[in-house]
XYZ file of N, CA, C and O in Angstrom:
500
model
N 13.152 10.130 -25.275
C 12.281 10.446 -24.397
C 10.372 9.426 -24.661
O 9.709 10.245 -24.761
N 10.156 8.321 -22.923
C 8.738 8.239 -22.382
C 8.229 9.055 -21.435
O 9.632 9.123 -20.444
N 6.922 9.339 -21.723
C 6.420 9.494 -20.954
C 5.217 8.779 -20.321
O 4.522 8.489 -21.088
N 5.381 8.220 -18.707
C 3.779 7.179 -18.484
C 3.409 7.973 -17.674
O 3.476 9.318 -16.859
N 2.373 7.907 -17.557
C 0.953 8.315 -16.774
C -0.459 7.413 -16.727
O -0.927 7.197 -17.604
N -0.035 7.620 -15.091
C -0.959 6.806 -14.096
C -2.288 6.966 -14.096
O -2.825 8.496 -14.389
N -3.488 6.281 -13.913
C -4.445 7.173 -13.723
C -5.658 5.483 -13.141
O -5.562 4.126 -14.090
N -6.872 5.649 -12.977
C -8.198 5.057 -11.701
C -8.115 5.388 -10.966
O -7.790 4.298 -9.847
N -6.620 5.103 -9.803
C -6.269 4.893 -8.719
C -7.619 5.455 -7.858
O -8.859 6.795 -8.178
N -8.192 4.836 -6.543
C -9.632 5.798 -5.405
C -9.237 4.584 -4.291
O -8.359 4.675 -3.805
N -10.327 5.395 -4.101
C -11.190 4.522 -2.615
C -12.144 3.671 -2.554
O -12.639 3.386 -3.871
N -12.264 2.818 -2.204
C -13.011 1.646 -2.650
C -12.787 0.249 -1.526
O -11.846 0.386 -0.754
N -14.247 -0.068 -1.083
C -14.457 -1.314 0.279
C -13.473 -2.566 -0.417
O -13.534 -2.660 -0.831
N -12.782 -3.188 1.597
C -12.183 -4.308 1.135
C -13.665 -5.459 0.261
O -14.257 -5.291 0.079
N -13.074 -5.793 -1.088
C -13.761 -6.487 -1.757
C -13.950 -5.934 -3.498
O -14.604 -7.075 -3.839
N -14.331 -4.709 -3.261
C -14.473 -4.413 -4.337
C -13.238 -4.728 -4.677
O -12.320 -5.161 -5.374
N -13.395 -3.588 -7.206
C -12.545 -3.267 -7.472
C -12.162 -1.743 -8.707
O -12.883 -0.959 -8.070
N -11.264 -1.636 -8.907
C -10.191 -0.391 -9.320
C -9.267 -1.152 -10.604
O -9.291 -2.572 -10.692
N -9.918 -0.294 -11.612
C -9.260 -0.710 -13.247
C -7.679 0.615 -12.785
O -8.391 1.616 -13.054
N -6.115 0.271 -13.225
C -5.054 1.218 -13.656
C -4.945 1.463 -14.883
O -5.034 0.603 -15.053
N -5.133 2.722 -15.378
C -4.131 2.752 -16.748
C -2.994 3.727 -16.867
O -2.563 4.399 -16.122
N -2.372 3.671 -17.463
C -1.176 3.534 -17.506
C -0.412 3.672 -19.532
O -1.078 2.983 -19.603
N -0.511 4.845 -20.081
C -0.947 5.956 -21.351
C 1.382 6.472 -21.583
O 1.140 6.905 -21.301
N 1.456 5.504 -22.017
C 2.752 5.976 -22.518
C 2.795 6.887 -23.716
O 1.722 7.033 -24.724
N 3.929 7.965 -23.975
C 3.708 9.415 -24.850
C 4.279 8.444 -25.792
O 3.539 8.084 -27.855
N 5.486 6.790 -26.190
C 5.604 6.403 -27.378
C 5.639 5.381 -27.005
O 6.041 5.485 -25.936
N 5.644 3.988 -28.126
C 5.830 2.982 -27.700
C 7.457 2.369 -27.471
O 8.366 3.283 -28.217
N 7.164 1.733 -25.911
C 9.034 1.253 -25.913
C 9.672 0.134 -26.532
O 10.032 -1.280 -26.115
N 9.291 0.712 -27.346
C 9.811 -0.683 -28.077
C 11.371 -1.173 -27.963
O 12.213 -2.451 -28.359
N 12.539 -0.405 -27.075
C 13.764 -1.004 -26.521
C 14.015 -1.743 -26.078
O 15.017 -2.296 -25.375
N 13.344 -1.525 -24.925
C 12.566 -2.861 -23.769
C 11.690 -3.446 -24.293
O 10.614 -3.401 -25.192
N 12.345 -4.899 -23.379
C 10.808 -5.437 -23.397
C 10.039 -6.225 -22.487
O 8.819 -6.918 -22.057
N 10.010 -5.345 -21.261
C 8.755 -4.987 -20.025
C 8.677 -4.048 -20.068
O 8.866 -2.849 -19.941
N 7.478 -4.314 -19.179
C 6.812 -2.847 -19.050
C 6.147 -3.223 -17.082
O 5.549 -5.078 -17.003
N 5.396 -2.876 -15.712
C 5.425 -3.516 -14.860
C 4.528 -2.217 -14.398
O 4.954 -1.034 -13.985
N 3.586 -2.512 -13.146
C 3.711 -2.293 -12.365
C 4.202 -2.015 -10.204
O 4.808 -3.541 -11.205
N 4.392 -1.346 -9.963
C 5.279 -1.299 -8.953
C 4.699 -0.398 -7.273
O 3.537 0.470 -8.155
N 4.223 -1.282 -6.614
C 3.834 0.041 -5.326
C 3.843 0.642 -3.938
O 5.152 -0.559 -3.773
N 4.100 1.666 -4.167
C 4.380 1.869 -2.007
C 3.331 1.821 -1.723
O 2.556 3.397 -2.152
N 3.868 1.931 -0.296
C 3.295 2.756 1.245
C 4.604 3.615 1.262
O 5.877 3.135 1.556
N 4.044 5.080 1.923
C 5.278 5.262 2.707
C 5.483 5.744 4.141
O 5.180 4.388 4.865
N 7.029 5.078 3.485
C 8.534 4.608 4.952
C 8.877 3.340 4.525
O 8.633 2.742 5.354
N 7.511 2.742 3.900
C 8.439 1.545 3.166
C 9.569 0.791 1.975
O 8.518 1.609 1.325
N 9.568 0.496 1.261
C 10.492 -0.022 0.198
C 8.945 -0.435 -0.763
O 7.927 -1.345 -0.698
N 10.044 0.030 -2.392
C 8.575 0.100 -3.150
C 9.058 -1.926 -3.332
O 9.871 -2.674 -3.527
N 7.557 -1.814 -3.803
C 7.104 -3.428 -4.340
C 6.606 -3.869 -5.128
O 6.093 -3.072 -5.765
N 7.490 -4.813 -6.357
C 6.909 -5.260 -7.792
C 5.232 -5.602 -7.331
O 5.924 -7.061 -5.862
N 4.611 -5.634 -8.268
C 2.818 -6.568 -8.290
C 2.531 -7.570 -9.319
O 2.328 -8.119 -9.555
N 3.320 -6.507 -11.005
C 2.355 -7.483 -11.928
C 3.875 -7.146 -13.301
O 4.476 -5.519 -13.312
N 3.939 -7.753 -14.427
C 4.718 -6.728 -15.374
C 3.973 -8.779 -15.996
O 3.535 -9.396 -16.549
N 4.457 -7.295 -17.645
C 3.969 -8.183 -18.409
C 5.299 -7.608 -19.396
O 5.795 -6.629 -20.142
N 5.721 -9.114 -20.551
C 6.603 -8.835 -21.514
C 5.861 -8.778 -23.024
O 4.841 -8.923 -23.638
N 5.769 -6.638 -23.261
C 5.403 -5.926 -24.235
C 4.992 -7.260 -25.897
O 4.359 -6.912 -26.149
N 5.881 -7.466 -26.307
C 5.842 -8.064 -27.301
C 5.515 -9.022 -27.621
O 4.687 -9.506 -28.769
N 5.878 -10.463 -26.877
C 5.318 -11.188 -26.805
C 3.311 -12.061 -25.382
O 2.963 -12.703 -25.557
N 3.413 -10.840 -25.113
C 2.599 -10.262 -23.998
C 2.019 -11.890 -22.662
O 0.985 -12.449 -22.399
N 3.114 -12.086 -22.671
C 3.739 -13.046 -21.687
C 3.691 -12.166 -20.043
O 3.735 -11.143 -20.269
N 2.988 -12.621 -18.962
C 2.955 -11.810 -17.923
C 3.703 -13.375 -16.477
O 3.166 -13.585 -16.177
N 3.111 -11.759 -15.495
C 4.030 -12.160 -14.388
C 2.879 -11.670 -13.650
O 3.339 -10.359 -13.584
N 3.427 -12.348 -11.946
C 1.976 -11.885 -10.665
C 3.034 -11.534 -9.429
O 4.029 -13.109 -9.322
N 3.333 -11.374 -8.880
C 4.096 -11.209 -7.631
C 2.605 -12.158 -6.586
O 1.740 -12.075 -6.643
N 2.947 -12.838 -6.149
C 2.779 -13.912 -5.649
C 1.276 -13.272 -4.560
O -0.017 -13.443 -4.308
N 1.216 -12.179 -3.934
C 0.530 -11.287 -3.145
C -0.802 -10.608 -3.689
O -1.895 -11.459 -3.271
N -0.667 -11.208 -5.082
C -1.948 -10.470 -5.911
C -1.967 -11.524 -6.698
O -3.021 -12.016 -6.991
N -0.922 -12.530 -6.829
C -1.439 -13.474 -8.238
C -2.993 -14.425 -8.027
O -3.104 -14.299 -6.737
N -4.143 -14.289 -8.836
C -5.174 -14.656 -8.892
C -6.230 -13.670 -8.615
O -7.042 -13.294 -8.773
N -5.755 -12.534 -7.854
C -6.999 -11.326 -8.261
C -6.728 -10.027 -8.906
O -7.559 -8.319 -9.208
N -5.107 -9.974 -9.508
C -5.228 -8.797 -10.483
C -4.325 -9.464 -12.017
O -4.260 -10.564 -11.318
N -4.820 -8.473 -12.901
C -4.887 -8.421 -13.986
C -4.195 -8.337 -14.771
O -4.839 -6.794 -14.707
N -2.386 -7.698 -14.827
C -2.310 -6.593 -16.562
C -2.607 -6.878 -17.594
O -2.260 -8.143 -18.184
N -2.222 -6.587 -18.290
C -2.832 -6.261 -19.916
C -2.591 -5.440 -20.360
O -2.388 -4.687 -19.930
N -2.495 -5.030 -21.429
C -1.703 -4.178 -22.778
C -3.347 -3.810 -23.849
O -3.125 -4.902 -24.425
N -2.123 -2.579 -24.400
C -3.666 -2.343 -25.396
C -2.332 -1.818 -26.540
O -2.108 -0.005 -26.149
N -1.105 -1.979 -27.753
C -1.184 -1.980 -27.340
C -1.015 -0.938 -28.611
O -0.572 0.568 -29.750
N -2.504 -0.658 -29.831
C -2.793 0.161 -30.175
C -2.756 1.214 -29.847
O -3.294 2.490 -30.014
N -3.135 1.764 -28.275
C -3.473 2.793 -27.563
C -2.333 2.586 -27.095
O -2.483 4.224 -25.789
N -0.868 2.698 -26.461
C 0.103 2.991 -26.073
C -0.592 2.707 -24.385
O 0.783 3.576 -23.690
N -0.845 1.168 -24.304
C -1.961 0.835 -22.738
C -0.944 0.269 -21.944
O -2.327 -0.703 -22.689
N -1.502 0.208 -20.801
C -0.740 -1.333 -19.745
C -1.886 -0.568 -18.998
O -2.566 0.551 -18.357
N -2.215 -1.556 -18.854
C -3.975 -1.830 -17.381
C -3.166 -2.659 -16.517
O -2.733 -3.410 -16.424
N -4.228 -2.326 -15.371
C -4.225 -3.123 -13.955
C -5.212 -3.568 -13.502
O -5.694 -2.636 -12.987
N -6.088 -4.525 -14.052
C -7.578 -5.436 -13.584
C -6.709 -5.929 -11.815
O -6.762 -6.559 -11.952
N -7.607 -4.856 -10.268
C -7.114 -4.921 -9.552
C -9.204 -6.349 -8.655
O -9.289 -4.726 -8.127
N -8.475 -7.231 -8.505
C -9.971 -7.202 -8.167
C -10.495 -7.776 -6.529
O -9.164 -7.935 -6.267
N -10.634 -8.324 -6.199
C -11.225 -9.106 -4.797
C -9.361 -7.610 -3.175
O -8.887 -8.351 -2.723
N -9.975 -6.600 -3.254
C -8.982 -5.604 -2.937
C -8.779 -6.122 -1.021
O -9.916 -5.435 -0.474
N -8.129 -5.547 -0.838
C -8.108 -6.131 0.740
C -6.823 -5.404 1.577
O -6.501 -4.287 0.541
N -7.351 -4.359 2.573
C -6.571 -3.394 3.022
C -5.036 -3.299 2.170
O -4.439 -1.658 2.555
N -4.176 -4.848 3.104
C -2.961 -4.387 2.861
C -2.755 -4.055 1.069
O -2.256 -3.817 0.618
N -3.450 -3.506 0.655
C -3.445 -3.407 -2.003
C -3.051 -1.938 -1.214
O -3.169 -1.025 -2.663
N -3.429 -0.787 -0.430
C -3.298 0.048 0.349
C -1.760 0.787 0.062
O -0.689 1.225 0.069
N -1.719 1.450 -1.555
C -0.421 2.067 -1.581
C -0.174 3.210 -2.925
O -1.672 3.257 -3.808
N 0.968 3.602 -3.790
C 0.658 4.044 -4.092
C 1.057 3.612 -5.163
O 1.942 2.725 -5.078
N 0.163 3.581 -6.991
C 1.151 2.523 -7.462
C 1.503 3.310 -8.839
O 1.105 3.950 -8.691
N 2.543 2.743 -9.535
C 3.248 3.196 -10.526
C 3.543 2.466 -11.628
O 3.572 1.226 -11.353
N 3.779 2.954 -12.482
C 3.615 2.250 -13.570
C 4.824 1.823 -14.316
O 5.825 3.731 -13.888
N 5.548 1.152 -14.831
C 7.226 1.501 -15.266
C 7.105 0.664 -16.864
O 6.717 -0.243 -17.219
N 9.172 1.839 -17.660
C 8.897 0.659 -18.281
C 10.905 0.521 -18.490
O 11.571 1.403 -18.317
N 10.971 -0.698 -19.530
C 12.850 -0.959 -19.383
C 12.631 0.185 -20.473
O 12.149 0.350 -21.383
N 14.038 0.404 -20.808
C 14.337 1.140 -22.393
C 15.311 -0.527 -22.607
O 16.234 -0.271 -23.641
N 15.488 -2.006 -22.264
C 17.193 -2.288 -22.663
C 15.954 -3.462 -22.338
O 15.166 -3.611 -21.628
N 17.097 -4.790 -23.012
C 15.955 -6.040 -23.252
C 16.885 -6.115 -21.990
O 17.875 -6.283 -21.482
N 15.899 -7.545 -21.550
C 16.561 -8.010 -20.551
C 15.211 -8.835 -19.451
O 14.288 -9.314 -20.405
N 16.078 -10.126 -18.445
C 14.424 -11.480 -18.042
C 14.360 -10.903 -16.773
O 13.466 -11.942 -16.341
N 15.227 -10.600 -16.067
C 14.323 -9.776 -14.247
C 12.818 -8.507 -14.541
O 13.661 -7.271 -13.826
N 12.019 -9.203 -14.609
C 10.452 -8.301 -14.795
C 10.731 -7.329 -13.456
O 9.775 -6.556 -13.245
N 10.963 -8.618 -12.163
C 10.949 -7.513 -10.775
C 12.109 -6.982 -10.231
O 11.470 -6.326 -9.389
N 13.103 -6.258 -10.766
C 14.167 -5.857 -10.785
C 13.667 -4.102 -11.051
O 13.246 -4.278 -12.362
N 13.063 -3.468 -10.653
C 12.972 -2.137 -10.206
C 14.407 -1.182 -10.596
O 13.272 -0.211 -11.649
N 15.198 -1.336 -10.410
C 16.117 -0.118 -10.680
C 16.720 -0.994 -12.305
O 17.819 -0.560 -13.055
N 15.964 -1.969 -13.365
C 16.242 -2.275 -14.948
C 15.069 -1.470 -14.991
O 15.547 -1.152 -16.788
N 14.368 -1.146 -14.416
C 13.552 0.316 -15.209
C 13.916 1.598 -15.704
O 14.280 2.722 -14.456
N 13.320 1.902 -16.795
C 13.998 3.349 -16.679
C 12.688 4.958 -16.193
O 13.140 5.178 -16.570
N 11.727 4.128 -17.622
C 10.866 5.527 -17.086
C 9.677 4.964 -15.903
O 9.391 3.801 -16.235
N 9.312 5.675 -15.741
C 7.972 5.919 -14.717
C 7.501 6.980 -14.857
O 7.666 8.161 -14.828
N 6.251 6.284 -14.339
C 4.912 7.400 -14.439
C 4.818 8.147 -12.717
O 5.588 7.767 -11.949
N 3.865 9.556 -12.803
C 4.443 10.163 -11.368
C 2.757 9.265 -10.230
O 3.303 10.018 -8.992
N 1.620 8.354 -10.048
C 2.039 8.031 -9.266
C 0.198 7.724 -9.657
O -0.344 8.346 -9.479
N -0.278 6.659 -8.598
C -1.951 6.768 -8.511
C -2.165 6.307 -7.177
O -2.076 5.389 -6.626
N -2.954 6.845 -6.091
C -3.091 6.214 -5.283
C -4.431 5.520 -4.797
O -5.644 5.590 -5.790
N -4.128 4.172 -4.818
C -5.525 2.732 -3.947
C -5.596 3.289 -3.438
O -4.289 3.018 -2.014
N -6.496 3.567 -2.330
C -7.219 3.255 -0.967
C -8.251 1.736 -0.922
O -9.496 2.747 -1.631
N -7.549 0.779 0.038
C -8.739 0.051 0.570
C -8.511 0.121 2.320
O -8.247 -0.612 2.659
N -10.405 0.646 2.260
C -10.770 0.776 3.511
C -11.583 -0.579 4.083
O -11.760 -1.714 3.316
N -11.335 -1.290 5.061
C -12.051 -2.662 6.449
C -13.346 -2.550 6.675
O -13.957 -1.015 6.291
């Protein structure tokens, strides 16, 4: 069983930056992707970014490409999301997720087994 804990959320003005962290209790070797999702109350959960944990390949949603950077530190069992040039539409609860099986569809939320509790990001105009 894997437990994920996010941190680093907060309130920032448009154009500012935040770094989110996701710490896993153990390495998720059975799966090959970890990802960040976000959700605004009353709206569907949205995929933000994913990382192939063994080869360190990264993938981004068009809305955040060029502004966000996903990375990992395997020695610390930690994944990061560096968010720059934040916009009001980035306001959401951000969730860390990890697969427990091998797959190629890194944007599908129903392919992820383990989820963190979420951390709030608020961007004011």
